[in-house]
Coordinates of C-alpha atoms in Angstrom, one line a residue:
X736 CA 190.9 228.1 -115.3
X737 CA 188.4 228.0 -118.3
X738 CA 185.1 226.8 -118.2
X739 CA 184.3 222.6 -118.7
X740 CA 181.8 221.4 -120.6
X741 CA 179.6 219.0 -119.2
X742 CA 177.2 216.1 -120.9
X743 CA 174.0 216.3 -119.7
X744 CA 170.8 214.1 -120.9
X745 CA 168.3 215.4 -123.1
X746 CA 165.6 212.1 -122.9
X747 CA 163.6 211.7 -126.2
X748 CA 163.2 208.0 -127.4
X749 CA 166.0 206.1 -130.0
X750 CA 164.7 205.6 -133.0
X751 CA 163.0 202.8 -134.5
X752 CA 165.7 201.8 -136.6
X753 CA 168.4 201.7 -134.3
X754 CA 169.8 198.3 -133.0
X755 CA 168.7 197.3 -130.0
X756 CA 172.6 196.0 -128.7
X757 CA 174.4 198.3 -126.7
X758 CA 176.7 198.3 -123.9
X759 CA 174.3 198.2 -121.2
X760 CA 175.4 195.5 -118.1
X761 CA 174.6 194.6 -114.5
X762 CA 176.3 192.4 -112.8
X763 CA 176.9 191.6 -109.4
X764 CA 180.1 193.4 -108.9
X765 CA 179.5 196.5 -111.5
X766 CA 177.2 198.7 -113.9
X767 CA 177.4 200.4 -116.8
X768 CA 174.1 202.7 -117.8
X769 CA 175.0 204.1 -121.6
X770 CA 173.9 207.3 -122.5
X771 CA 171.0 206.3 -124.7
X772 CA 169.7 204.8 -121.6
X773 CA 168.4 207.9 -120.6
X774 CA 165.0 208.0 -122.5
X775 CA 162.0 209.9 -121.7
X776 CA 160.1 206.0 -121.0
X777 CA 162.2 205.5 -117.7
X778 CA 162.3 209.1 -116.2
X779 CA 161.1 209.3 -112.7
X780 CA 159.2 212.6 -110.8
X781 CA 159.1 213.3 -106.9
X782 CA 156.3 214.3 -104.6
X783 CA 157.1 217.9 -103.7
X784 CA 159.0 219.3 -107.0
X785 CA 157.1 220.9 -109.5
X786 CA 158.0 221.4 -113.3
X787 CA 160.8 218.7 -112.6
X788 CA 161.3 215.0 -113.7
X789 CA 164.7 213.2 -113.0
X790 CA 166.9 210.1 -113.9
X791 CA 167.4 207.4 -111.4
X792 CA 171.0 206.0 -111.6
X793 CA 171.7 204.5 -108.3
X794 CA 169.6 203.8 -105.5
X795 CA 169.8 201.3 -102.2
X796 CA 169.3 197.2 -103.5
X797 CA 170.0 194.5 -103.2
X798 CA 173.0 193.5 -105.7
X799 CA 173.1 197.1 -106.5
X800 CA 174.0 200.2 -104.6
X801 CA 174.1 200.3 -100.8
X802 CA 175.4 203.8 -99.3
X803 CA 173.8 205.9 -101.8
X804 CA 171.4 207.2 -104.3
X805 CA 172.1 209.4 -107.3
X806 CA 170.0 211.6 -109.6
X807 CA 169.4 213.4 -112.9
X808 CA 167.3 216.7 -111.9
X809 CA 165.7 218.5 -115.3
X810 CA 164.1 221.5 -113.9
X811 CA 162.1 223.6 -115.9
X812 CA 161.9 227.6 -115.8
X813 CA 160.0 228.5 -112.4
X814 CA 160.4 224.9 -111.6
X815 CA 162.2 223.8 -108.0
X816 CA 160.7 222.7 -104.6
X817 CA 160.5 223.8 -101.0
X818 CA 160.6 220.7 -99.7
X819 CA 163.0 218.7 -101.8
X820 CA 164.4 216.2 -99.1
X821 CA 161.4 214.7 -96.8
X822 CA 164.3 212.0 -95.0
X823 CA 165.8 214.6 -92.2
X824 CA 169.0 212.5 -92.0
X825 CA 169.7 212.2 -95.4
X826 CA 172.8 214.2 -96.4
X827 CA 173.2 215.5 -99.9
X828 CA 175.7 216.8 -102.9
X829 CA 174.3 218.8 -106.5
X830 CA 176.6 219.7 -108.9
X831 CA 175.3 221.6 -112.0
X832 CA 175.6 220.2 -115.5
X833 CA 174.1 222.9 -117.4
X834 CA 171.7 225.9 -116.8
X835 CA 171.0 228.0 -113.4
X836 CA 169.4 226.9 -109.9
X837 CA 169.2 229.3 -106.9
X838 CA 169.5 227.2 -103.3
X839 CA 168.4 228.6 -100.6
X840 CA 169.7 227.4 -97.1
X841 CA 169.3 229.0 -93.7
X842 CA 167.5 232.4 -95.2
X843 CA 170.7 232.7 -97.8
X844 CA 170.0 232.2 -101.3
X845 CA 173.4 230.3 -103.5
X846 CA 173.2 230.8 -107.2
X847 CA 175.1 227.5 -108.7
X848 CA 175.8 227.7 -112.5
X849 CA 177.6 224.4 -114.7
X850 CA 180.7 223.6 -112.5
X851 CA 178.5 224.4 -109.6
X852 CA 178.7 222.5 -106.1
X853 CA 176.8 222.3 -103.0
X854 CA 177.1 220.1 -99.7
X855 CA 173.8 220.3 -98.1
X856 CA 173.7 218.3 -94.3
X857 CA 171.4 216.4 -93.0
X858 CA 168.2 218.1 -91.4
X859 CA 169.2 221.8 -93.2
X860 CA 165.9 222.8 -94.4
X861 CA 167.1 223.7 -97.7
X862 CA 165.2 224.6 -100.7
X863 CA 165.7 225.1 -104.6
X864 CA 164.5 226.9 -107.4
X865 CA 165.1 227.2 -111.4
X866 CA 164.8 230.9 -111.7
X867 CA 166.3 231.3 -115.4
X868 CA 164.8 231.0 -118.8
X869 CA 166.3 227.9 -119.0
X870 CA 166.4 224.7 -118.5
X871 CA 168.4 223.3 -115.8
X872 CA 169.9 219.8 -115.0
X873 CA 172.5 218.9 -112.3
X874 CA 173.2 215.7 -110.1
X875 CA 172.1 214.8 -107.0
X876 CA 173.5 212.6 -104.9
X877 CA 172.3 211.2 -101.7
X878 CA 173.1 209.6 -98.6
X879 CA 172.1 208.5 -95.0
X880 CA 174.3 210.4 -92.9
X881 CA 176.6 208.4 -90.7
X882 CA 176.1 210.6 -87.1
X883 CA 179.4 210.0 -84.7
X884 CA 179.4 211.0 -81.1
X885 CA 181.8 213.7 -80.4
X886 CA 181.9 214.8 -84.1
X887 CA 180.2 217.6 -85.7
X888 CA 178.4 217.4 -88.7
X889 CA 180.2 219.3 -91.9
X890 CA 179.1 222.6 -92.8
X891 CA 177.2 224.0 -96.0
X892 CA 179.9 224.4 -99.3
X893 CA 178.8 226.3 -101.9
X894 CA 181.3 226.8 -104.8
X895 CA 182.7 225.9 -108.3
X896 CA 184.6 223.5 -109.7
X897 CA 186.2 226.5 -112.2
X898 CA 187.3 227.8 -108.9
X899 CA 189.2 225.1 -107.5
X900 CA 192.8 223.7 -108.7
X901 CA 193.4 220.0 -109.4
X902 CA 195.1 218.1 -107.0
X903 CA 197.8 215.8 -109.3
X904 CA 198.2 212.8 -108.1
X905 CA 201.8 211.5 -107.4
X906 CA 204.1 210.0 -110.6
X907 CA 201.8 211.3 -112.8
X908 CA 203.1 214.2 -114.6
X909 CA 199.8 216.0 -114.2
X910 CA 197.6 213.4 -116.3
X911 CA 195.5 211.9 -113.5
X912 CA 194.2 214.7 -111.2
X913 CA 191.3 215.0 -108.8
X914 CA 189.4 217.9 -108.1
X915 CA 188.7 218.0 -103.9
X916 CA 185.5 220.2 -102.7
X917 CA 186.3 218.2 -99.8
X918 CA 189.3 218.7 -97.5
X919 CA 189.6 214.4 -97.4
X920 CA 191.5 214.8 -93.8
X921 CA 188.3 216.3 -92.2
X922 CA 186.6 213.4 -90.6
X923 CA 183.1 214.7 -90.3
X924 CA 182.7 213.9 -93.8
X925 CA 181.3 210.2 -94.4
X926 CA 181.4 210.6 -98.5
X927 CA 183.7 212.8 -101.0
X928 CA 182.4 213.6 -104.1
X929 CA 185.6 214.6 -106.3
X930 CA 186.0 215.4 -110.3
X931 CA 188.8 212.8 -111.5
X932 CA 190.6 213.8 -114.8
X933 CA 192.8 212.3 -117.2
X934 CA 194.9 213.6 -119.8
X935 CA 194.4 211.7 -123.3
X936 CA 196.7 208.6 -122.8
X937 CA 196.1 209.0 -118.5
X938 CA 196.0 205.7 -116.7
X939 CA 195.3 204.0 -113.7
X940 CA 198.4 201.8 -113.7
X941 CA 196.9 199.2 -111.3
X942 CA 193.5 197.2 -110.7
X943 CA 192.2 199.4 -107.6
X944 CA 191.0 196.8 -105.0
X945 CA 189.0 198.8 -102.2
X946 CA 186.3 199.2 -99.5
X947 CA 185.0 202.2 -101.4
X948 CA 181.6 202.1 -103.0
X949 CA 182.0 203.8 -106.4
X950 CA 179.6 205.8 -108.5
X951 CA 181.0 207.4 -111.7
X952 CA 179.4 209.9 -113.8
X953 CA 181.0 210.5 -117.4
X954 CA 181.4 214.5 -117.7
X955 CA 183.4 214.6 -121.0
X956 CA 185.6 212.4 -123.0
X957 CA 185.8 208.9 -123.6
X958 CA 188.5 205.7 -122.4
X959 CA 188.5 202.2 -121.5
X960 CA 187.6 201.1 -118.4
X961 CA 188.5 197.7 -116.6
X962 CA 185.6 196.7 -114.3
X963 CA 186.5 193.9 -112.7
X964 CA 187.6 191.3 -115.0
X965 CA 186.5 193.0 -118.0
X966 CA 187.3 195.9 -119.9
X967 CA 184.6 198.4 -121.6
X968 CA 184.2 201.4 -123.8
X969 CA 182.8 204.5 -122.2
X970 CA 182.2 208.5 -123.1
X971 CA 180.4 211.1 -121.9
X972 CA 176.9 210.7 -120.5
X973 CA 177.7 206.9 -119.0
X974 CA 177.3 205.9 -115.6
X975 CA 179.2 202.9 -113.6
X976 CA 178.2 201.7 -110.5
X977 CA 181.2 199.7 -108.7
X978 CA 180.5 197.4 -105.6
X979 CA 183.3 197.4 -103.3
X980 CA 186.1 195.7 -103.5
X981 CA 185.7 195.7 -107.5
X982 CA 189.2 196.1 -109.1
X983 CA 189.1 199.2 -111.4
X984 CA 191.7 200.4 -114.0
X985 CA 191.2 202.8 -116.7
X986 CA 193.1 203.8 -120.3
X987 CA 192.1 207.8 -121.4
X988 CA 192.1 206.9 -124.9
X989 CA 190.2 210.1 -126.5
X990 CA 191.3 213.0 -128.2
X991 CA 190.3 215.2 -125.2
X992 CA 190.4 215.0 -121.3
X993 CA 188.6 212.2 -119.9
X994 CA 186.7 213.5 -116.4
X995 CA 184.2 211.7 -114.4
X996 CA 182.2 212.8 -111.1
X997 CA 182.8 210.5 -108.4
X998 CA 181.0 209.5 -105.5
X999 CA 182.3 207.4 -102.8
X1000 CA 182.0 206.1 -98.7
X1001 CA 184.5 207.4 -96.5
X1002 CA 185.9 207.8 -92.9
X1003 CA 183.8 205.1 -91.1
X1004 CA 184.2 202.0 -89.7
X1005 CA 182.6 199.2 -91.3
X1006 CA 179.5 197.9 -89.5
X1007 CA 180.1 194.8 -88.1
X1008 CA 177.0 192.2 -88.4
X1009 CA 176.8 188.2 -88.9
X1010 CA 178.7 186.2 -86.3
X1011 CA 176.3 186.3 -83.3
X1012 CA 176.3 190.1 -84.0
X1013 CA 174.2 192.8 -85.2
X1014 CA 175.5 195.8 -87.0

């Protein structure tokens, strides 16, 4: 398989003269965070990382996401941390956009390049550092492991997305396919995080109406995408946030293949709370 390309921010600042109107929305059922959103003014850094700021795109809220958070790491040269996770439950998933990072896990060290996967479990001591000449950005996404008696916690993956062949979904003459690092039978895995790909002219032929939190990163390409009652342009570099229980359709209408990262809950039962109960 050849190698993807993958949009990663650069910051800076738009210019002066450009219109302030853009596709930017929150809502209570759905985001969408544009590209051009991702400016040097809202750029976040962490106690513990050195030579690294990062993009908050999701996080725990009220009206917003609940089950996870989700970053934009920019590491510099030399940069990284050794104690990049201070909540010992706290699962986690990078996948590399574009440069180098070394992970380091139980005394091994992982070199991850663009395409580049990790799952990282809770309470794994793991550590990470930029040790190119470049700089490096991947995602991070996080979550609050969901521990079940009787069930081991999932091992460490390390791997590629270059390495892995696309699962096509049924009826689809190969132009929606998902990319699994995730067997999604093996139920000691509370989220998947999948690469989703469409052929130009792909669909999703049907508002999806589930329990699944959604988090969807834009890798490459561009298409319509129906967010509950509304549909809206987006390319690579956007990020959407979908509530459960959002319908969801999307129309690849780009010259080239339209792929998105995808976060979502999993294998769980729902908490139960309200009605004289707690959760």
């Amino acid at each position: 398989m050849s190698a993807r390309a993958y949009y990663a921010p650069k910051g800076g600042l738009p210019p002066q003269s450009d219109l302030i109107t853009d596709r930017a929305v929150f809502t209570n059922a759905y985001a969408v965070i544009p590209r051009r959103e991702f400016s040097d003014i809202v750029a976040s850094y962490l106690p513990f990382w050195d030579k690294t700021r990062l993009w908050v795109i999701a996080r725990p809220l009220s009206g917003f996401a609940e089950t996870f958070s989700q970053y934009i790491m920019e590491v510099q040269p030399g940069g990284g941390s050794e104690r990049p996770e201070p909540d010992a439950d706290a699962e986690g998933v990078l996948f590399v956009v574009e440069g180098e990072i070394d992970v380091t896990l139980d005394g091994a060290a992982h070199h991850l390049t663009p395409g580049g996967y990790a799952f990282l479990p809770p309470a794994s001591g793991w550590s990470l550092r930029n040790n190119s000449e470049k700089t490096a950005r991947f995602h991070w996404i996080r979550k609050a492991y969901e521990f079940v008696d009787g069930i081991d916690v999932p091992d460490p993956i390390f791997t590629n997305e270059n390495d892995i062949s696309p699962f096509s979904m049924p009826d689809t003459d190969g132009k929606w396919a998902t990319t699994r690092f995730v067997d999604p039978q093996d139920i000691r895995h509370d989220m998947h995080v999948t690469i989703v790909t469409f052929k130009p002219g792909g669909i999703i032929p049907f508002p999806e109406t589930h329990v699944m939190e959604h988090g969807l990163y834009v890798l490459e390409g561009k298409a319509v995408y129906r967010l509950n009652q509304d549909w809206v342009e987006v390319e690579a570099g956007d990020y959407m946030w979908l509530r459960a229980f959002c319908p969801q359709a999307c129309y690849a209408g780009g010259a080239s293949d339209f792929r998105y990262l995808l976060y979502k809950d999993v294998n769980r039962h729902a908490a139960l709370g309200g009605f004289g109960r707690s959760a």
